[in-house]
Amino acid sequence: MPTDAHEAVLAPLTYACTKAIYEMGHDNAVVQVHVGGNTRFIGDHITGDPDMHIRVSSTLPHTSSEFKSLMTTEVGFTQGEIPVIRKLNNYTIDSQYLESASSFLVSERKPYSCPANNSEIARRLQSSPLKSYDEWKPKRTKKNAFGPVIVEGHTWIDISKVDIHAWVRTSPTANIDVNQRNSGYAYGSLHPEYRVDDVDKLFGIALKKISEKILSCYEEHMEGARRARGASSGFAEDGDQEVVEEPEPDVELSDLSSISDSDEEIDEAPDEDQLAVTIASLSNWQPTLPVVDWRELKNTLITGIWNTAYSRYRSWHERLKKRDVQEAFDDQEYHNERRRDERHHDEEPRMTRSMTKRLRPNV
C-alpha cells in the first residue's frame, strides 16, 4: 500500500498542473485534458499507472478522440532510483506524444526495520497502550523535519535526501531520453538542499507544450471542417464542372417520429467566433512562474513523512498485540491438549482392565 510519504507530493503537484490547464482558455469539455493519479497507461513495453498522468482526448469533429499521454510523474519511496527511471524510460518509449517526464525520489538513510521482538523497547511498548498521534509524536523542529523521528529510542523514519529529476521533449521528431542529462533536463532538491527554480521552469515549459497540443486539436478540427465544406460545395476540386446531386428522398411525416435526439452526433463543433477566441487564448498563453507552490509541497511532504513514521509505530504495535493474543491462544490450546492427553492416559488403564476381565475364560 502507498504510504503518506509516497503520496504527499502528488496533491500539490496535481493541483498546480490542473490550475494551469484551466487557465489556458479552452473548453475542457471539448478538448479534455485531465490530470489524474493512477490512470492507466497501456504500451508495448509497459502497462502501468503513473503516479501523476496528464492525458488529452478531443471530442471535436475531424480530430482523433484517442487518449494521448502528455506527461507522467513517478514518486519513489523505499525503492531506488533505477526502478523509477526504468518506468519513466518505458513510458517515453511507448508514447510518441509524451512532452514531459519527472520523478520525485524520497530516500531513507537506511532501510526501515521495526524493533526486535525481544528488545527492551519492544517489552516497554508492549506493556503500554497504543498512543494517538499527538501523544506519540516528538517535538517537530527544522532540524528533524525530515527525520530522524525518534520515539522511545527507536528511529521510525529518517529521510536523507529528496531529489527531483525532470525532462521535457526538445525535438518534435525524437522521444524524451531519461538516460540523458541534456538541455531538456533539470534537477531539483527539497532536502538537504532546497533548490527548485530550474525544475519549476521546466514544468512551465512542459505546460506550454501541453497548451500547444490542445491548440493543435483545434487547428486539426478547422482544417477538417474546411475540407468538408469544400467537398460538399457542389463543385469538383479538379475543375469547374458542376456536380449533379441526387435528389433527397421524400420523408413522410410519420417517419419523423423515429428521429430522436439520441441519433444526433455528440461531438458538436464550436462556432467560428468561439473558435477564434479559444485559438487566440491558447496561442498567447504563458505559464505563470512559479508553477508549483513549492513551500506547500515541501511542508505537505514533511507531514507525510511524519504520518508514515506514526503508521509504522501503529502497525508494529498492532502486530505485537495480535502476536500476544495468538501466543495466549496457542498456550491455551497447548494446555488443553495436555489435559486431553492426561485424561486419555488415565482412562486407558481402566479400559484395559475392563477388557481383560471380559475376555478372561470362565473356570
mmCIF file of C-alpha atoms in Angstrom:
data_model
loop_
_atom_site.group_PDB
_atom_site.id
_atom_site.type_symbol
_atom_site.label_atom_id
_atom_site.label_comp_id
_atom_site.label_asym_id
_atom_site.label_seq_id
_atom_site.Cartn_x
_atom_site.Cartn_y
_atom_site.Cartn_z
ATOM 1 C CA MET A 1 0.000 0.000 0.000
ATOM 2 C CA PRO A 2 1.283 3.516 -0.805
ATOM 3 C CA THR A 3 2.421 5.471 2.228
ATOM 4 C CA ASP A 4 1.804 9.121 3.063
ATOM 5 C CA ALA A 5 5.461 9.852 2.319
ATOM 6 C CA HIS A 6 4.905 8.471 -1.195
ATOM 7 C CA GLU A 7 1.604 10.234 -1.877
ATOM 8 C CA ALA A 8 2.322 13.629 -0.256
ATOM 9 C CA VAL A 9 3.896 15.435 -3.230
ATOM 10 C CA LEU A 10 1.146 14.424 -5.665
ATOM 11 C CA ALA A 11 -1.725 16.601 -4.384
ATOM 12 C CA PRO A 12 0.124 19.967 -4.657
ATOM 13 C CA LEU A 13 1.676 18.958 -7.993
ATOM 14 C CA THR A 14 -1.648 17.770 -9.445
ATOM 15 C CA TYR A 15 -3.375 20.957 -8.295
ATOM 16 C CA ALA A 16 -0.685 23.172 -9.870
ATOM 17 C CA CYS A 17 -0.923 21.423 -13.251
ATOM 18 C CA THR A 18 -4.736 21.360 -13.204
ATOM 19 C CA LYS A 19 -4.889 25.073 -12.335
ATOM 20 C CA ALA A 20 -2.538 25.940 -15.213
ATOM 21 C CA ILE A 21 -4.519 23.833 -17.710
ATOM 22 C CA TYR A 22 -7.809 25.514 -16.788
ATOM 23 C CA GLU A 23 -6.170 28.927 -17.251
ATOM 24 C CA MET A 24 -5.239 28.164 -20.880
ATOM 25 C CA GLY A 25 -8.645 29.302 -22.099
ATOM 26 C CA HIS A 26 -10.010 26.276 -23.951
ATOM 27 C CA ASP A 27 -13.232 24.366 -23.324
ATOM 28 C CA ASN A 28 -12.132 21.349 -21.294
ATOM 29 C CA ALA A 29 -15.405 19.591 -22.083
ATOM 30 C CA VAL A 30 -14.443 19.648 -25.771
ATOM 31 C CA VAL A 31 -10.679 19.072 -25.659
ATOM 32 C CA GLN A 32 -10.347 17.142 -22.434
ATOM 33 C CA VAL A 33 -7.038 17.460 -20.613
ATOM 34 C CA HIS A 34 -7.146 15.800 -17.231
ATOM 35 C CA VAL A 35 -4.501 15.392 -14.548
ATOM 36 C CA GLY A 36 -5.046 12.081 -12.820
ATOM 37 C CA GLY A 37 -3.413 9.775 -10.353
ATOM 38 C CA ASN A 38 -3.009 6.100 -11.170
ATOM 39 C CA THR A 39 -4.770 6.327 -14.550
ATOM 40 C CA ARG A 40 -3.963 3.531 -16.935
ATOM 41 C CA PHE A 41 -1.058 3.760 -19.376
ATOM 42 C CA ILE A 42 -1.034 0.973 -21.957
ATOM 43 C CA GLY A 43 2.040 0.456 -24.132
ATOM 44 C CA ASP A 44 4.179 -2.223 -25.743
ATOM 45 C CA HIS A 45 6.883 -2.074 -23.078
ATOM 46 C CA ILE A 46 4.826 -1.158 -20.024
ATOM 47 C CA THR A 47 1.245 -1.210 -18.838
ATOM 48 C CA GLY A 48 1.013 0.710 -15.618
ATOM 49 C CA ASP A 49 -0.492 3.519 -13.604
ATOM 50 C CA PRO A 50 1.811 6.556 -13.329
ATOM 51 C CA ASP A 51 1.570 8.382 -10.008
ATOM 52 C CA MET A 52 0.604 11.509 -11.955
ATOM 53 C CA HIS A 53 -0.594 11.275 -15.533
ATOM 54 C CA ILE A 54 -1.739 14.059 -17.878
ATOM 55 C CA ARG A 55 -3.740 12.881 -20.898
ATOM 56 C CA VAL A 56 -5.607 14.626 -23.715
ATOM 57 C CA SER A 57 -8.604 13.463 -25.719
ATOM 58 C CA SER A 58 -10.518 15.565 -28.243
ATOM 59 C CA THR A 59 -14.257 15.403 -28.912
ATOM 60 C CA LEU A 60 -14.019 17.931 -31.748
ATOM 61 C CA PRO A 61 -15.215 16.688 -35.154
ATOM 62 C CA HIS A 62 -12.436 15.850 -37.626
ATOM 63 C CA THR A 63 -9.979 15.043 -34.782
ATOM 64 C CA SER A 64 -8.740 11.878 -33.113
ATOM 65 C CA SER A 65 -10.508 11.046 -29.858
ATOM 66 C CA GLU A 66 -7.792 8.610 -28.722
ATOM 67 C CA PHE A 67 -6.287 9.334 -25.308
ATOM 68 C CA LYS A 68 -2.733 10.625 -25.671
ATOM 69 C CA SER A 69 -0.310 10.719 -22.737
ATOM 70 C CA LEU A 70 1.401 14.099 -22.437
ATOM 71 C CA MET A 71 3.142 13.959 -19.033
ATOM 72 C CA THR A 72 3.999 11.324 -16.435
ATOM 73 C CA THR A 73 5.428 11.621 -12.936
ATOM 74 C CA GLU A 74 6.660 8.833 -10.670
ATOM 75 C CA VAL A 75 7.392 9.062 -6.947
ATOM 76 C CA GLY A 76 9.940 6.717 -5.420
ATOM 77 C CA PHE A 77 9.958 5.882 -1.715
ATOM 78 C CA THR A 78 11.639 2.796 -0.213
ATOM 79 C CA GLN A 79 12.815 1.990 -3.726
ATOM 80 C CA GLY A 80 15.953 3.031 -5.531
ATOM 81 C CA GLU A 81 16.344 5.414 -8.441
ATOM 82 C CA ILE A 82 16.865 2.665 -11.036
ATOM 83 C CA PRO A 83 13.336 1.116 -10.888
ATOM 84 C CA VAL A 84 11.749 4.584 -11.119
ATOM 85 C CA ILE A 85 13.897 5.646 -14.090
ATOM 86 C CA ARG A 86 13.185 2.314 -15.782
ATOM 87 C CA LYS A 87 9.442 3.013 -15.529
ATOM 88 C CA LEU A 88 9.826 6.520 -16.953
ATOM 89 C CA ASN A 89 12.018 5.183 -19.742
ATOM 90 C CA ASN A 90 9.343 2.692 -20.799
ATOM 91 C CA TYR A 91 6.683 5.411 -20.756
ATOM 92 C CA THR A 92 8.798 7.631 -23.020
ATOM 93 C CA ILE A 93 9.473 4.762 -25.431
ATOM 94 C CA ASP A 94 5.806 3.808 -25.693
ATOM 95 C CA SER A 95 4.258 7.284 -26.065
ATOM 96 C CA GLN A 96 5.233 9.384 -29.078
ATOM 97 C CA TYR A 97 3.149 12.259 -27.674
ATOM 98 C CA LEU A 98 4.820 12.498 -24.251
ATOM 99 C CA GLU A 99 6.061 16.042 -23.646
ATOM 100 C CA SER A 100 7.476 15.653 -20.133
ATOM 101 C CA ALA A 101 8.524 13.058 -17.572
ATOM 102 C CA SER A 102 9.625 13.592 -13.988
ATOM 103 C CA SER A 103 10.455 11.781 -10.767
ATOM 104 C CA PHE A 104 10.495 12.599 -7.060
ATOM 105 C CA LEU A 105 12.863 10.320 -5.121
ATOM 106 C CA VAL A 106 12.430 10.270 -1.341
ATOM 107 C CA SER A 107 15.404 8.343 0.079
ATOM 108 C CA GLU A 108 15.766 6.925 3.602
ATOM 109 C CA ARG A 109 19.159 6.998 5.268
ATOM 110 C CA LYS A 110 18.892 3.261 5.812
ATOM 111 C CA PRO A 111 16.133 0.713 5.232
ATOM 112 C CA TYR A 112 13.500 0.800 7.947
ATOM 113 C CA SER A 113 13.290 -2.036 10.470
ATOM 114 C CA CYS A 114 10.842 -2.360 13.341
ATOM 115 C CA PRO A 115 12.050 -3.014 16.916
ATOM 116 C CA ALA A 116 13.223 -6.561 17.564
ATOM 117 C CA ASN A 117 10.629 -8.672 19.382
ATOM 118 C CA ASN A 118 12.893 -9.423 22.322
ATOM 119 C CA SER A 119 14.354 -5.920 22.631
ATOM 120 C CA GLU A 120 13.895 -3.678 25.655
ATOM 121 C CA ILE A 121 11.880 -1.156 23.623
ATOM 122 C CA ALA A 122 9.549 -3.941 22.441
ATOM 123 C CA ARG A 123 8.924 -5.057 26.017
ATOM 124 C CA ARG A 124 8.375 -1.460 27.103
ATOM 125 C CA LEU A 125 5.954 -0.618 24.295
ATOM 126 C CA GLN A 126 4.254 -3.984 24.562
ATOM 127 C CA SER A 127 3.148 -3.183 28.067
ATOM 128 C CA SER A 128 1.770 0.254 27.124
ATOM 129 C CA PRO A 129 -1.481 1.011 25.278
ATOM 130 C CA LEU A 130 -1.492 2.302 21.695
ATOM 131 C CA LYS A 131 -0.887 6.047 21.654
ATOM 132 C CA SER A 132 -2.638 8.593 19.450
ATOM 133 C CA TYR A 133 -0.553 10.590 17.002
ATOM 134 C CA ASP A 134 -0.436 13.646 19.268
ATOM 135 C CA GLU A 135 0.506 11.519 22.289
ATOM 136 C CA TRP A 136 3.197 9.699 20.333
ATOM 137 C CA LYS A 137 4.939 12.357 18.215
ATOM 138 C CA PRO A 138 8.041 14.149 19.469
ATOM 139 C CA LYS A 139 8.521 17.886 19.009
ATOM 140 C CA ARG A 140 8.942 18.789 15.334
ATOM 141 C CA THR A 141 11.719 21.283 14.568
ATOM 142 C CA LYS A 142 13.539 22.477 11.451
ATOM 143 C CA LYS A 143 16.382 20.151 12.392
ATOM 144 C CA ASN A 144 14.302 16.951 12.492
ATOM 145 C CA ALA A 145 11.614 17.920 9.930
ATOM 146 C CA PHE A 146 12.837 15.192 7.550
ATOM 147 C CA GLY A 147 13.950 12.990 10.428
ATOM 148 C CA PRO A 148 15.166 11.212 12.277
ATOM 149 C CA VAL A 149 11.824 10.768 14.030
ATOM 150 C CA ILE A 150 12.877 9.016 17.253
ATOM 151 C CA VAL A 151 10.398 7.764 19.834
ATOM 152 C CA GLU A 152 11.268 5.502 22.785
ATOM 153 C CA GLY A 153 14.818 5.289 21.470
ATOM 154 C CA HIS A 154 13.789 3.841 18.090
ATOM 155 C CA THR A 155 14.167 5.605 14.719
ATOM 156 C CA TRP A 156 10.851 5.259 12.889
ATOM 157 C CA ILE A 157 11.928 7.224 9.797
ATOM 158 C CA ASP A 158 14.930 9.229 8.653
ATOM 159 C CA ILE A 159 14.995 10.849 5.191
ATOM 160 C CA SER A 160 18.462 11.561 3.848
ATOM 161 C CA LYS A 161 17.500 13.359 0.607
ATOM 162 C CA VAL A 162 14.649 14.291 -1.710
ATOM 163 C CA ASP A 163 15.725 14.606 -5.349
ATOM 164 C CA ILE A 164 13.663 15.827 -8.308
ATOM 165 C CA HIS A 165 14.517 14.901 -11.893
ATOM 166 C CA ALA A 166 12.547 16.322 -14.813
ATOM 167 C CA TRP A 167 12.765 16.075 -18.595
ATOM 168 C CA VAL A 168 10.978 17.824 -21.448
ATOM 169 C CA ARG A 169 10.882 16.959 -25.150
ATOM 170 C CA THR A 170 13.399 19.041 -27.115
ATOM 171 C CA SER A 171 12.675 17.714 -30.614
ATOM 172 C CA PRO A 172 9.314 17.047 -32.304
ATOM 173 C CA THR A 173 10.818 14.017 -34.013
ATOM 174 C CA ALA A 174 12.574 12.389 -31.039
ATOM 175 C CA ASN A 175 11.190 10.942 -27.820
ATOM 176 C CA ILE A 176 12.426 12.017 -24.394
ATOM 177 C CA ASP A 177 15.552 10.157 -23.265
ATOM 178 C CA VAL A 178 15.582 9.916 -19.463
ATOM 179 C CA ASN A 179 19.075 8.455 -19.572
ATOM 180 C CA GLN A 180 20.456 11.780 -20.800
ATOM 181 C CA ARG A 181 21.056 14.947 -18.783
ATOM 182 C CA ASN A 182 20.907 17.383 -21.710
ATOM 183 C CA SER A 183 19.279 20.758 -22.375
ATOM 184 C CA GLY A 184 15.852 19.227 -21.793
ATOM 185 C CA TYR A 185 16.740 18.120 -18.244
ATOM 186 C CA ALA A 186 16.502 19.867 -14.879
ATOM 187 C CA TYR A 187 17.483 18.806 -11.370
ATOM 188 C CA GLY A 188 15.922 19.936 -8.125
ATOM 189 C CA SER A 189 16.100 19.131 -4.433
ATOM 190 C CA LEU A 190 13.903 19.603 -1.376
ATOM 191 C CA HIS A 191 16.339 18.137 1.171
ATOM 192 C CA PRO A 192 19.030 18.612 2.382
ATOM 193 C CA GLU A 193 19.445 21.381 -0.202
ATOM 194 C CA TYR A 194 16.440 23.467 -1.235
ATOM 195 C CA ARG A 195 16.712 24.048 -4.980
ATOM 196 C CA VAL A 196 13.588 24.192 -7.157
ATOM 197 C CA ASP A 197 13.922 27.081 -9.657
ATOM 198 C CA ASP A 198 15.254 25.021 -12.590
ATOM 199 C CA VAL A 199 12.656 22.293 -12.147
ATOM 200 C CA ASP A 200 9.826 24.824 -11.893
ATOM 201 C CA LYS A 201 10.914 26.494 -15.146
ATOM 202 C CA LEU A 202 10.957 23.112 -16.863
ATOM 203 C CA PHE A 203 7.431 22.358 -15.618
ATOM 204 C CA GLY A 204 6.419 25.693 -17.152
ATOM 205 C CA ILE A 205 7.943 24.668 -20.496
ATOM 206 C CA ALA A 206 6.115 21.337 -20.306
ATOM 207 C CA LEU A 207 2.760 23.039 -19.672
ATOM 208 C CA LYS A 208 3.360 25.428 -22.601
ATOM 209 C CA LYS A 209 3.906 22.382 -24.814
ATOM 210 C CA ILE A 210 0.659 20.893 -23.500
ATOM 211 C CA SER A 211 -1.159 24.108 -24.472
ATOM 212 C CA GLU A 212 0.312 23.724 -27.963
ATOM 213 C CA LYS A 213 -1.040 20.165 -28.122
ATOM 214 C CA ILE A 214 -4.504 21.476 -27.237
ATOM 215 C CA LEU A 215 -4.151 24.190 -29.891
ATOM 216 C CA SER A 216 -3.241 21.549 -32.493
ATOM 217 C CA CYS A 217 -6.580 19.798 -31.821
ATOM 218 C CA TYR A 218 -8.478 22.985 -32.684
ATOM 219 C CA GLU A 219 -6.314 23.558 -35.774
ATOM 220 C CA GLU A 220 -6.890 19.973 -36.888
ATOM 221 C CA HIS A 221 -10.632 20.486 -36.456
ATOM 222 C CA MET A 222 -10.592 23.698 -38.505
ATOM 223 C CA GLU A 223 -8.630 22.053 -41.313
ATOM 224 C CA GLY A 224 -11.004 19.092 -41.376
ATOM 225 C CA ALA A 225 -14.038 21.391 -41.386
ATOM 226 C CA ARG A 226 -12.569 23.406 -44.268
ATOM 227 C CA ARG A 227 -12.056 20.259 -46.315
ATOM 228 C CA ALA A 228 -15.560 19.047 -45.521
ATOM 229 C CA ARG A 229 -17.038 22.346 -46.717
ATOM 230 C CA GLY A 230 -15.017 22.113 -49.903
ATOM 231 C CA ALA A 231 -16.159 18.555 -50.558
ATOM 232 C CA SER A 232 -19.822 19.451 -50.074
ATOM 233 C CA SER A 233 -19.796 22.729 -52.011
ATOM 234 C CA GLY A 234 -21.135 21.073 -55.149
ATOM 235 C CA PHE A 235 -18.011 21.590 -57.227
ATOM 236 C CA ALA A 236 -15.269 19.154 -58.063
ATOM 237 C CA GLU A 237 -11.819 20.030 -56.719
ATOM 238 C CA ASP A 238 -10.112 19.427 -60.095
ATOM 239 C CA GLY A 239 -12.183 21.861 -62.141
ATOM 240 C CA ASP A 240 -15.298 23.947 -62.507
ATOM 241 C CA GLN A 241 -17.504 21.054 -63.597
ATOM 242 C CA GLU A 242 -20.761 21.160 -61.699
ATOM 243 C CA VAL A 243 -21.588 18.109 -59.650
ATOM 244 C CA VAL A 244 -25.113 16.849 -60.164
ATOM 245 C CA GLU A 245 -26.519 15.982 -56.755
ATOM 246 C CA GLU A 246 -29.033 13.208 -56.289
ATOM 247 C CA PRO A 247 -32.419 14.464 -55.073
ATOM 248 C CA GLU A 248 -33.160 13.615 -51.479
ATOM 249 C CA PRO A 249 -35.950 11.095 -50.949
ATOM 250 C CA ASP A 250 -39.265 12.355 -49.666
ATOM 251 C CA VAL A 251 -39.790 11.899 -45.959
ATOM 252 C CA GLU A 252 -43.246 11.115 -44.724
ATOM 253 C CA LEU A 253 -44.434 12.958 -41.645
ATOM 254 C CA SER A 254 -44.989 9.616 -39.977
ATOM 255 C CA ASP A 255 -41.276 8.854 -40.344
ATOM 256 C CA LEU A 256 -40.278 11.923 -38.319
ATOM 257 C CA SER A 257 -41.360 10.246 -35.110
ATOM 258 C CA SER A 258 -38.460 7.807 -35.422
ATOM 259 C CA ILE A 259 -35.899 10.614 -35.414
ATOM 260 C CA SER A 260 -34.778 11.492 -31.893
ATOM 261 C CA ASP A 261 -32.050 13.439 -30.132
ATOM 262 C CA SER A 262 -30.234 10.183 -29.442
ATOM 263 C CA ASP A 263 -29.376 9.916 -33.160
ATOM 264 C CA GLU A 264 -27.521 13.228 -33.146
ATOM 265 C CA GLU A 265 -23.744 13.435 -33.043
ATOM 266 C CA ILE A 266 -22.306 14.015 -29.562
ATOM 267 C CA ASP A 267 -19.338 15.935 -30.949
ATOM 268 C CA GLU A 268 -20.630 19.425 -31.615
ATOM 269 C CA ALA A 269 -18.363 21.948 -33.295
ATOM 270 C CA PRO A 270 -17.968 25.311 -31.581
ATOM 271 C CA ASP A 271 -18.990 28.337 -33.640
ATOM 272 C CA GLU A 272 -16.356 30.318 -35.511
ATOM 273 C CA ASP A 273 -16.346 33.243 -33.082
ATOM 274 C CA GLN A 274 -15.718 30.947 -30.135
ATOM 275 C CA LEU A 275 -13.019 29.129 -32.091
ATOM 276 C CA ALA A 276 -11.216 32.392 -32.792
ATOM 277 C CA VAL A 277 -11.292 33.380 -29.110
ATOM 278 C CA THR A 278 -10.060 29.942 -27.984
ATOM 279 C CA ILE A 279 -7.250 29.797 -30.524
ATOM 280 C CA ALA A 280 -6.074 33.291 -29.596
ATOM 281 C CA SER A 281 -6.125 32.402 -25.892
ATOM 282 C CA LEU A 282 -4.144 29.195 -26.414
ATOM 283 C CA SER A 283 -1.636 30.919 -28.710
ATOM 284 C CA ASN A 284 -0.964 33.699 -26.213
ATOM 285 C CA TRP A 285 -0.977 31.642 -23.020
ATOM 286 C CA GLN A 286 2.211 31.594 -20.980
ATOM 287 C CA PRO A 287 2.726 29.811 -17.647
ATOM 288 C CA THR A 288 2.908 31.918 -14.513
ATOM 289 C CA LEU A 289 6.032 31.135 -12.509
ATOM 290 C CA PRO A 290 6.390 29.569 -10.083
ATOM 291 C CA VAL A 291 4.114 26.895 -11.494
ATOM 292 C CA VAL A 292 4.170 24.874 -8.268
ATOM 293 C CA ASP A 293 3.750 26.149 -4.731
ATOM 294 C CA TRP A 294 6.959 24.504 -3.550
ATOM 295 C CA ARG A 295 6.574 25.694 0.042
ATOM 296 C CA GLU A 296 3.226 23.885 0.241
ATOM 297 C CA LEU A 297 4.673 20.795 -1.455
ATOM 298 C CA LYS A 298 7.647 20.668 0.924
ATOM 299 C CA ASN A 299 5.504 21.081 4.048
ATOM 300 C CA THR A 300 2.994 18.518 2.767
ATOM 301 C CA LEU A 301 5.840 16.070 2.232
ATOM 302 C CA ILE A 302 7.147 16.661 5.774
ATOM 303 C CA THR A 303 3.671 15.944 7.151
ATOM 304 C CA GLY A 304 3.538 12.779 5.040
ATOM 305 C CA ILE A 305 6.918 11.662 6.382
ATOM 306 C CA TRP A 306 5.796 12.060 9.994
ATOM 307 C CA ASN A 307 2.477 10.322 9.285
ATOM 308 C CA THR A 308 4.426 7.437 7.772
ATOM 309 C CA ALA A 309 6.568 7.216 10.918
ATOM 310 C CA TYR A 310 3.452 7.044 13.102
ATOM 311 C CA SER A 311 1.829 4.473 10.783
ATOM 312 C CA ARG A 312 4.901 2.278 11.230
ATOM 313 C CA TYR A 313 4.637 2.554 15.013
ATOM 314 C CA ARG A 314 0.909 1.832 14.937
ATOM 315 C CA SER A 315 1.220 -1.151 12.579
ATOM 316 C CA TRP A 316 4.043 -2.620 14.639
ATOM 317 C CA HIS A 317 2.132 -2.120 17.902
ATOM 318 C CA GLU A 318 -0.976 -3.803 16.461
ATOM 319 C CA ARG A 319 1.079 -6.736 15.164
ATOM 320 C CA LEU A 320 2.667 -7.041 18.599
ATOM 321 C CA LYS A 321 -0.739 -7.191 20.297
ATOM 322 C CA LYS A 322 -2.011 -9.703 17.745
ATOM 323 C CA ARG A 323 1.069 -11.812 18.393
ATOM 324 C CA ASP A 324 0.371 -11.678 22.134
ATOM 325 C CA VAL A 325 -3.208 -12.793 21.547
ATOM 326 C CA GLN A 326 -2.038 -15.584 19.253
ATOM 327 C CA GLU A 327 0.584 -16.706 21.742
ATOM 328 C CA ALA A 328 -2.027 -16.708 24.502
ATOM 329 C CA PHE A 329 -4.332 -18.711 22.255
ATOM 330 C CA ASP A 330 -1.523 -21.143 21.401
ATOM 331 C CA ASP A 331 -0.683 -21.507 25.101
ATOM 332 C CA GLN A 332 -4.326 -22.254 25.896
ATOM 333 C CA GLU A 333 -4.500 -24.786 23.091
ATOM 334 C CA TYR A 334 -1.298 -26.376 24.343
ATOM 335 C CA HIS A 335 -2.685 -26.709 27.875
ATOM 336 C CA ASN A 336 -5.990 -28.046 26.550
ATOM 337 C CA GLU A 337 -4.123 -30.638 24.525
ATOM 338 C CA ARG A 338 -2.087 -31.600 27.562
ATOM 339 C CA ARG A 339 -5.243 -32.070 29.635
ATOM 340 C CA ARG A 340 -6.812 -34.205 26.881
ATOM 341 C CA ASP A 341 -3.672 -36.345 26.778
ATOM 342 C CA GLU A 342 -3.698 -36.715 30.556
ATOM 343 C CA ARG A 343 -7.378 -37.745 30.605
ATOM 344 C CA HIS A 344 -6.716 -40.214 27.841
ATOM 345 C CA HIS A 345 -3.742 -41.606 29.757
ATOM 346 C CA ASP A 346 -5.845 -42.001 32.929
ATOM 347 C CA GLU A 347 -8.696 -43.704 31.105
ATOM 348 C CA GLU A 348 -6.528 -46.160 29.169
ATOM 349 C CA PRO A 349 -5.601 -48.489 32.164
ATOM 350 C CA ARG A 350 -9.257 -48.664 33.289
ATOM 351 C CA MET A 351 -10.319 -49.647 29.785
ATOM 352 C CA THR A 352 -7.571 -52.252 29.620
ATOM 353 C CA ARG A 353 -8.588 -53.829 32.974
ATOM 354 C CA SER A 354 -12.221 -53.858 31.904
ATOM 355 C CA MET A 355 -11.431 -55.555 28.624
ATOM 356 C CA THR A 356 -9.172 -58.107 30.323
ATOM 357 C CA LYS A 357 -11.923 -59.025 32.771
ATOM 358 C CA ARG A 358 -14.418 -59.549 29.949
ATOM 359 C CA LEU A 359 -12.021 -61.692 27.953
ATOM 360 C CA ARG A 360 -10.948 -63.910 30.927
ATOM 361 C CA PRO A 361 -12.317 -67.502 30.367
ATOM 362 C CA ASN A 362 -14.750 -68.949 32.877
ATOM 363 C CA VAL A 363 -13.259 -71.642 35.062
#
